Short mmCIF file of C-alpha atoms in Angstrom, two decimals:
data_model
loop_
_atom_site.label_atom_id
_atom_site.label_comp_id
_atom_site.label_asym_id
_atom_site.label_seq_id
_atom_site.Cartn_x
_atom_site.Cartn_y
_atom_site.Cartn_z
CA TYR A 175 -15.25 4.86 16.76
CA TYR A 176 -15.02 7.70 14.22
CA VAL A 177 -14.46 7.05 10.53
CA ALA A 178 -13.47 10.07 8.48
CA PRO A 179 -15.59 10.63 5.37
CA THR A 180 -14.10 9.89 1.98
CA ALA A 181 -12.57 12.97 0.43
CA GLY A 182 -14.57 14.31 -2.47
CA GLN A 183 -13.32 15.76 -5.72
CA PRO A 184 -12.55 19.47 -5.92
CA THR A 185 -15.20 21.52 -7.71
CA ALA A 186 -12.66 22.46 -10.38
CA ALA A 187 -12.18 18.79 -11.26
CA ARG A 188 -15.82 18.61 -12.34
CA TRP A 189 -15.40 21.69 -14.52
CA SER A 190 -12.64 20.14 -16.60
CA ARG A 191 -14.29 16.71 -16.63
CA ASP A 192 -17.84 17.63 -17.61
CA SER A 193 -17.96 21.09 -19.19
CA ARG A 194 -18.08 21.50 -22.97
CA LEU A 195 -16.78 25.08 -22.80
CA ALA A 196 -13.10 25.96 -23.15
CA ALA A 197 -13.32 28.86 -20.68
CA ASP A 198 -14.52 26.47 -17.95
CA HIS A 199 -11.51 24.24 -18.53
CA VAL A 200 -9.24 27.27 -18.27
CA ALA A 201 -10.94 28.26 -14.99
CA ALA A 202 -10.22 24.75 -13.69
CA GLY A 203 -6.55 25.13 -14.59
CA SER A 204 -6.80 22.40 -17.22
CA PHE A 205 -5.04 24.36 -19.96
CA GLU A 206 -4.27 21.34 -22.13
CA THR A 207 -7.91 20.25 -22.51
CA ALA A 208 -8.91 23.91 -23.04
CA MET A 209 -6.44 24.19 -25.91
CA GLN A 210 -7.78 20.97 -27.42
CA LEU A 211 -11.31 22.41 -27.37
CA LEU A 212 -10.14 25.69 -28.89
CA GLN A 213 -8.24 23.87 -31.61
CA ARG A 214 -11.33 21.83 -32.46
CA GLN A 215 -13.72 24.78 -32.39
CA PHE A 216 -11.64 27.51 -34.00
CA GLY A 217 -8.60 25.79 -35.48
CA ILE A 218 -6.31 27.79 -33.19
CA ILE A 219 -2.66 26.83 -33.64
CA ASN A 220 -0.93 29.71 -31.83
CA PHE A 221 -1.97 30.10 -28.20
CA GLY A 222 0.49 32.87 -27.37
CA PRO A 223 -2.13 35.68 -27.44
CA LEU A 224 -4.26 33.66 -25.01
CA ARG A 225 -1.58 33.20 -22.35
CA SER A 226 -2.52 36.20 -20.20
CA LEU A 227 -6.22 35.33 -20.53
CA PHE A 228 -5.60 31.76 -19.41
CA LEU A 229 -3.73 32.94 -16.33
CA GLY A 230 -6.32 35.64 -15.56
CA ILE A 231 -9.33 33.33 -15.85
CA ALA A 232 -7.68 30.58 -13.80
CA SER A 233 -6.65 32.93 -10.99
CA ALA A 234 -10.01 34.75 -10.93
CA SER A 235 -12.07 31.56 -10.65
CA HIS A 236 -11.38 31.24 -6.90
CA CYS A 237 -11.22 33.56 -3.92
CA LEU A 238 -9.66 33.07 -0.51
CA ALA A 239 -12.10 32.86 2.40
CA ALA A 240 -11.02 32.64 6.04
CA PRO A 241 -13.48 30.65 8.19
CA SER A 242 -12.19 32.45 11.29
CA SER A 243 -9.51 34.90 12.25
CA ALA A 244 -7.39 32.08 13.65
CA ALA A 245 -7.71 29.75 10.68
CA PRO A 246 -5.76 30.02 7.44
CA PRO A 247 -7.73 31.16 4.37
CA MET A 248 -9.11 28.47 2.09
CA PRO A 249 -9.69 28.73 -1.67
CA SER A 250 -13.36 28.97 -2.55
CA PRO A 251 -14.67 28.69 -6.13
CA LEU A 252 -16.65 31.57 -7.62
CA LEU A 253 -19.70 30.04 -9.27
CA ARG A 254 -22.39 30.83 -11.77
CA ALA A 255 -25.55 28.77 -12.25
CA ASN A 256 -25.36 24.98 -11.75
CA ASN A 257 -21.99 25.22 -9.99
CA TRP A 258 -20.03 26.12 -13.11
CA PRO A 259 -17.18 28.65 -12.76
CA ARG A 260 -17.83 32.35 -13.02
CA VAL A 261 -15.52 33.42 -15.86
CA CYS A 262 -14.06 36.92 -15.59
CA ILE A 263 -14.72 37.66 -19.30
CA SER A 264 -18.23 38.63 -20.35
CA LEU A 265 -19.83 39.86 -23.56
CA PRO A 266 -21.05 43.19 -22.06
CA ALA A 267 -17.54 43.90 -20.78
CA LEU A 268 -16.07 43.22 -24.24
CA ILE A 269 -18.58 45.59 -25.83
CA ASP A 270 -17.53 48.31 -23.38
CA ARG A 271 -13.90 47.67 -24.31
CA LEU A 272 -14.83 47.90 -28.00
CA LYS A 273 -16.30 51.37 -27.46
CA ALA A 274 -13.13 52.49 -25.71
CA THR A 275 -11.04 51.11 -28.57
CA TYR A 276 -13.09 53.10 -31.09
CA THR A 277 -11.83 56.22 -29.30
CA LEU A 278 -8.23 55.20 -29.98
CA VAL A 279 -9.00 55.06 -33.71
CA THR A 280 -10.75 58.43 -33.64
CA THR A 281 -7.75 60.06 -31.95
CA GLY A 282 -5.29 58.51 -34.42
CA LYS A 283 -3.60 56.11 -31.97
CA PHE A 284 -3.55 53.36 -34.56
CA GLN A 285 -0.84 51.12 -33.08
CA GLU A 286 -2.56 51.12 -29.68
CA ALA A 287 -5.91 50.47 -31.34
CA LEU A 288 -4.43 47.57 -33.34
CA GLU A 289 -3.19 45.92 -30.14
CA ALA A 290 -6.51 46.54 -28.37
CA PHE A 291 -8.54 44.99 -31.21
CA GLY A 292 -6.18 42.00 -31.18
CA ASP A 293 -6.79 41.54 -27.45
CA LEU A 294 -10.54 41.70 -28.04
CA MET A 295 -10.35 39.04 -30.74
CA ALA A 296 -8.47 36.73 -28.38
CA ALA A 297 -11.03 37.32 -25.62
CA THR A 298 -13.95 36.30 -27.85
CA ALA A 299 -12.54 32.76 -27.99
CA LEU A 300 -12.97 32.44 -24.21
CA THR A 301 -16.31 34.18 -23.73
CA ASN A 302 -19.24 32.09 -22.51
CA VAL A 303 -22.68 33.09 -23.80
CA GLU A 304 -26.19 32.26 -22.61
CA SER A 305 -28.34 32.49 -25.74
CA ARG A 306 -28.26 32.27 -29.52
CA GLN A 307 -28.63 36.04 -29.64
CA GLN A 308 -25.41 36.42 -27.67
CA ILE A 309 -23.69 33.99 -30.03
CA GLY A 310 -24.67 36.27 -32.90
CA GLU A 311 -23.40 39.32 -30.99
CA LEU A 312 -20.10 37.58 -30.26
CA LYS A 313 -19.66 36.67 -33.93
CA GLU A 314 -20.41 40.27 -34.89
CA LEU A 315 -17.85 41.51 -32.37
CA LEU A 316 -15.23 39.23 -33.91
CA ARG A 317 -16.14 40.48 -37.40
CA ILE A 318 -15.83 44.12 -36.31
CA CYS A 319 -12.41 43.46 -34.77
CA ARG A 320 -11.25 41.68 -37.94
CA GLU A 321 -12.30 44.59 -40.15
CA TYR A 322 -10.54 47.12 -37.93
CA VAL A 323 -7.36 45.06 -37.63
CA THR A 324 -7.24 44.75 -41.43
CA GLY A 325 -7.86 48.47 -41.89
CA LEU A 326 -5.32 49.52 -39.27
CA ARG A 327 -2.67 47.22 -40.73
CA LEU A 328 -3.31 48.79 -44.13
CA GLU A 329 -2.97 52.28 -42.68
CA LEU A 330 0.24 51.48 -40.80
CA ALA A 331 1.69 49.87 -43.95
CA ARG A 332 0.78 53.00 -45.92
CA LYS A 333 2.65 55.21 -43.47
CA GLN A 334 5.75 53.05 -43.86
CA SER A 335 5.63 52.98 -47.66
CA THR A 336 7.65 55.42 -49.77
CA GLU A 337 6.22 54.48 -53.19
CA PRO A 338 3.56 57.03 -54.30
CA LYS A 339 1.48 54.46 -56.20
CA ARG A 340 1.47 51.99 -53.33
CA ILE A 341 0.57 54.71 -50.83
CA VAL A 342 -2.60 55.61 -52.71
CA GLU A 343 -3.50 51.94 -53.28
CA LEU A 344 -3.29 51.11 -49.59
CA ALA A 345 -5.37 54.17 -48.73
CA ALA A 346 -7.95 53.09 -51.31
CA TYR A 347 -8.17 49.56 -49.90
CA PHE A 348 -8.65 51.00 -46.41
CA THR A 349 -11.83 52.77 -47.54
CA HIS A 350 -13.43 49.38 -48.26
CA CYS A 351 -13.05 48.03 -44.72
CA ASN A 352 -16.40 47.86 -42.98
CA LEU A 353 -15.88 50.43 -40.21
CA GLN A 354 -18.03 52.82 -38.21
CA PRO A 355 -19.26 55.71 -40.44
CA ALA A 356 -17.05 58.26 -38.66
CA HIS A 357 -13.96 56.14 -39.28
CA THR A 358 -14.97 55.41 -42.88
CA MET A 359 -15.15 59.18 -43.41
CA LEU A 360 -11.62 59.53 -42.03
CA SER A 361 -10.35 56.89 -44.46
CA LEU A 362 -12.14 58.47 -47.43
CA ARG A 363 -10.87 61.94 -46.59
CA SER A 364 -7.30 60.61 -46.36
CA ALA A 365 -7.61 58.72 -49.66
CA MET A 366 -9.15 61.77 -51.36
CA THR A 367 -6.29 64.00 -50.23
CA LEU A 368 -3.56 61.53 -51.19
CA ALA A 369 -5.09 60.87 -54.61
CA PHE A 370 -5.47 64.60 -55.32
CA LYS A 371 -1.83 65.29 -54.38
CA ALA A 372 -0.75 62.42 -56.66
CA LYS A 373 -2.74 64.00 -59.54
CA LEU A 374 -5.17 61.09 -59.64
CA MET A 375 -8.15 63.28 -60.42
CA LEU A 376 -10.63 60.54 -61.30
CA SER A 377 -9.84 58.61 -58.14
CA ALA A 378 -9.87 61.70 -55.93
CA ALA A 379 -13.30 62.69 -57.26
CA SER A 380 -14.61 59.20 -56.58
CA PHE A 381 -13.40 59.26 -52.98
CA ALA A 382 -14.88 62.74 -52.54
CA ARG A 383 -18.30 61.63 -53.81
CA ARG A 384 -18.31 58.63 -51.50
CA LEU A 385 -17.38 60.95 -48.64
CA LEU A 386 -20.27 63.29 -49.44
CA GLU A 387 -22.70 60.35 -49.37
CA LEU A 388 -21.94 59.94 -45.65
CA ASN A 389 -23.04 63.51 -44.81
CA PRO A 390 -19.80 64.74 -43.22
CA LYS A 391 -19.38 67.97 -41.24
CA PRO A 392 -19.95 71.17 -43.26
CA GLU A 393 -16.25 72.07 -43.50
CA ILE A 394 -15.36 68.58 -44.73
CA ALA A 395 -18.27 68.58 -47.18
CA THR A 396 -17.10 71.91 -48.57
CA GLN A 397 -13.60 70.54 -49.09
CA ALA A 398 -14.98 67.43 -50.83
CA ARG A 399 -17.16 69.50 -53.16
CA LYS A 400 -14.15 71.62 -54.14
CA VAL A 401 -12.20 68.46 -54.94
CA VAL A 402 -15.04 67.16 -57.10
CA GLN A 403 -15.25 70.50 -58.95
CA LEU A 404 -11.51 70.66 -59.59
CA CYS A 405 -11.21 67.03 -60.62
CA ASP A 406 -14.21 67.12 -62.96
CA SER A 407 -12.47 69.87 -64.92
CA ASN A 408 -9.57 67.49 -65.61
CA PRO A 409 -10.89 63.91 -65.21
CA THR A 410 -7.65 61.98 -65.64
CA ASP A 411 -5.30 59.89 -63.51
CA ALA A 412 -1.54 60.40 -63.68
CA PHE A 413 -1.00 56.64 -63.36
CA ALA A 414 -3.06 53.47 -63.02
CA LEU A 415 -3.81 51.89 -59.66
CA ALA A 416 -4.28 48.21 -58.87
CA TYR A 417 -7.78 49.08 -57.70
CA ASP A 418 -11.27 48.86 -59.16
CA GLU A 419 -13.90 50.26 -56.80
CA ARG A 420 -16.77 48.99 -58.95
CA ASN A 421 -15.69 45.36 -58.64
CA PRO A 422 -16.39 43.98 -55.12
CA PHE A 423 -13.29 42.66 -53.37
CA VAL A 424 -11.71 41.72 -50.07
CA VAL A 425 -8.12 42.49 -49.16
CA CYS A 426 -5.48 39.78 -48.83
CA ASN A 427 -4.22 40.15 -45.28
CA SER A 428 -0.74 39.00 -46.25
CA ARG A 429 0.07 40.78 -49.51
CA PHE A 430 -2.40 43.69 -49.18
CA VAL A 431 -3.80 43.26 -52.68
CA PRO A 432 -7.48 43.10 -53.72
CA LEU A 433 -9.09 39.70 -54.17
CA TYR A 434 -12.00 40.37 -56.50
CA ARG A 435 -15.21 38.40 -56.50
CA GLY A 436 -14.67 34.92 -57.93
CA THR A 437 -10.95 34.82 -57.07
CA PRO A 438 -9.93 31.65 -55.16
CA LEU A 439 -8.93 32.51 -51.62
CA LEU A 440 -8.10 31.07 -48.22
CA SER A 441 -9.58 32.20 -44.91
CA CYS A 442 -8.50 32.03 -41.30
CA SER A 443 -10.06 29.20 -39.31
CA PHE A 444 -10.85 31.60 -36.43
CA CYS A 445 -11.40 35.19 -37.58
CA LYS A 446 -12.16 34.39 -41.27
CA ALA A 447 -9.68 36.96 -42.60
CA ALA A 448 -9.09 36.52 -46.35
CA TYR A 449 -5.80 35.50 -47.99
CA CYS A 450 -4.49 34.70 -51.45
CA ASP A 451 -4.76 31.04 -52.37
CA ALA A 452 -1.01 30.47 -52.20
CA PRO A 453 0.71 27.23 -51.07
CA GLU A 454 3.14 29.10 -48.82
CA LEU A 455 0.25 30.67 -46.88
CA LYS A 456 -1.87 27.56 -46.30
CA GLY A 457 -1.46 26.32 -42.74
CA ALA A 458 0.45 29.39 -41.55
CA VAL A 459 -0.64 31.45 -38.55
CA CYS A 460 -3.15 34.16 -39.44
CA LEU A 461 -1.60 37.63 -39.52
CA THR A 462 -4.86 39.26 -38.42
CA CYS A 463 -5.79 37.39 -35.24
CA ASN A 464 -2.36 35.74 -34.76
CA MET A 465 -4.11 32.57 -33.59
CA GLY A 466 -5.99 30.74 -36.35
CA ALA A 467 -4.65 28.72 -39.26
CA ILE A 468 -4.85 30.13 -42.79
CA GLY A 469 -6.96 27.71 -44.81
CA GLY A 470 -7.57 25.61 -41.69
CA ASP A 471 -10.73 23.76 -40.75
CA ALA A 472 -12.83 24.35 -37.63
CA VAL A 473 -16.36 23.55 -36.52
CA GLY A 474 -16.99 27.05 -35.16
CA PRO A 475 -18.39 28.16 -31.80
CA TYR A 476 -20.49 25.62 -29.94
CA GLU A 477 -24.13 26.69 -29.62
CA ILE A 478 -24.53 24.79 -26.36
CA ASP A 479 -24.19 25.40 -22.63
CA ALA A 480 -21.61 23.81 -20.33
CA GLU A 481 -23.67 20.61 -20.06
CA GLY A 482 -24.11 20.26 -23.82
CA ARG A 483 -27.71 21.46 -24.01
CA PRO A 484 -28.55 23.62 -27.06
CA LEU A 485 -28.94 27.31 -26.33
#
């Protein structure tokens, strides 16, 4: 007589049982264990920005294959090496998205760019890599996104401010974000113009000299040289700014004030954005990535493959 074979486990069950990577757990539909891994690795406490990625990865991990025209389609897992799921997020794809997001900044679409950089930051938490070099590239991508989010938040806050002193300060802080040279030139040109209009001649000349060091286009260089010439004839500032360009600093991503070298500070457990060392900020959700905990602890990205072997 015929004895039916014992039913085996679905492939996805192995992914959530054995894989060390959060993205594999998401692909298996095991969102709870994925969130536990992400909390341990990156200290993530707000999973809202990851919701659409969770749903996208889980739905893209299988396809429907019909064995014949008369049979109903059956779900079939999409696999990478060693029968692990093929995740729909990849490092090369994120780099292509980064280049497209740069264009938004260049064209002045700052709110759209801010949202796009936030989406990129969220995607880095669920990107599987295959080598230590790719780990370094992923960390660099996260750093770039953090710098741009900080800079864009400063710029949007400046546009909403009505206080002349605060407007120039925010523009000055923006020039110290580590951006692409073309975007740094845009920030310096804006700060130079705002400082000159506010009769901050010393500050305007400083921004103009920094702009000239980047070898801008001839018409911009000519404008900067004129500003330097005019300001050097009257090297004074109409009022003092809370800003010292000669003293290295990072910007508090909550209060938008400079945190000079040696100042105690807190950082996000995921994106490492800097914050003032204030009790009311510790443990709160990061305002830059909207996922990590300010002052939280995390072990960082795992430098292993799905089976736990070092990369």
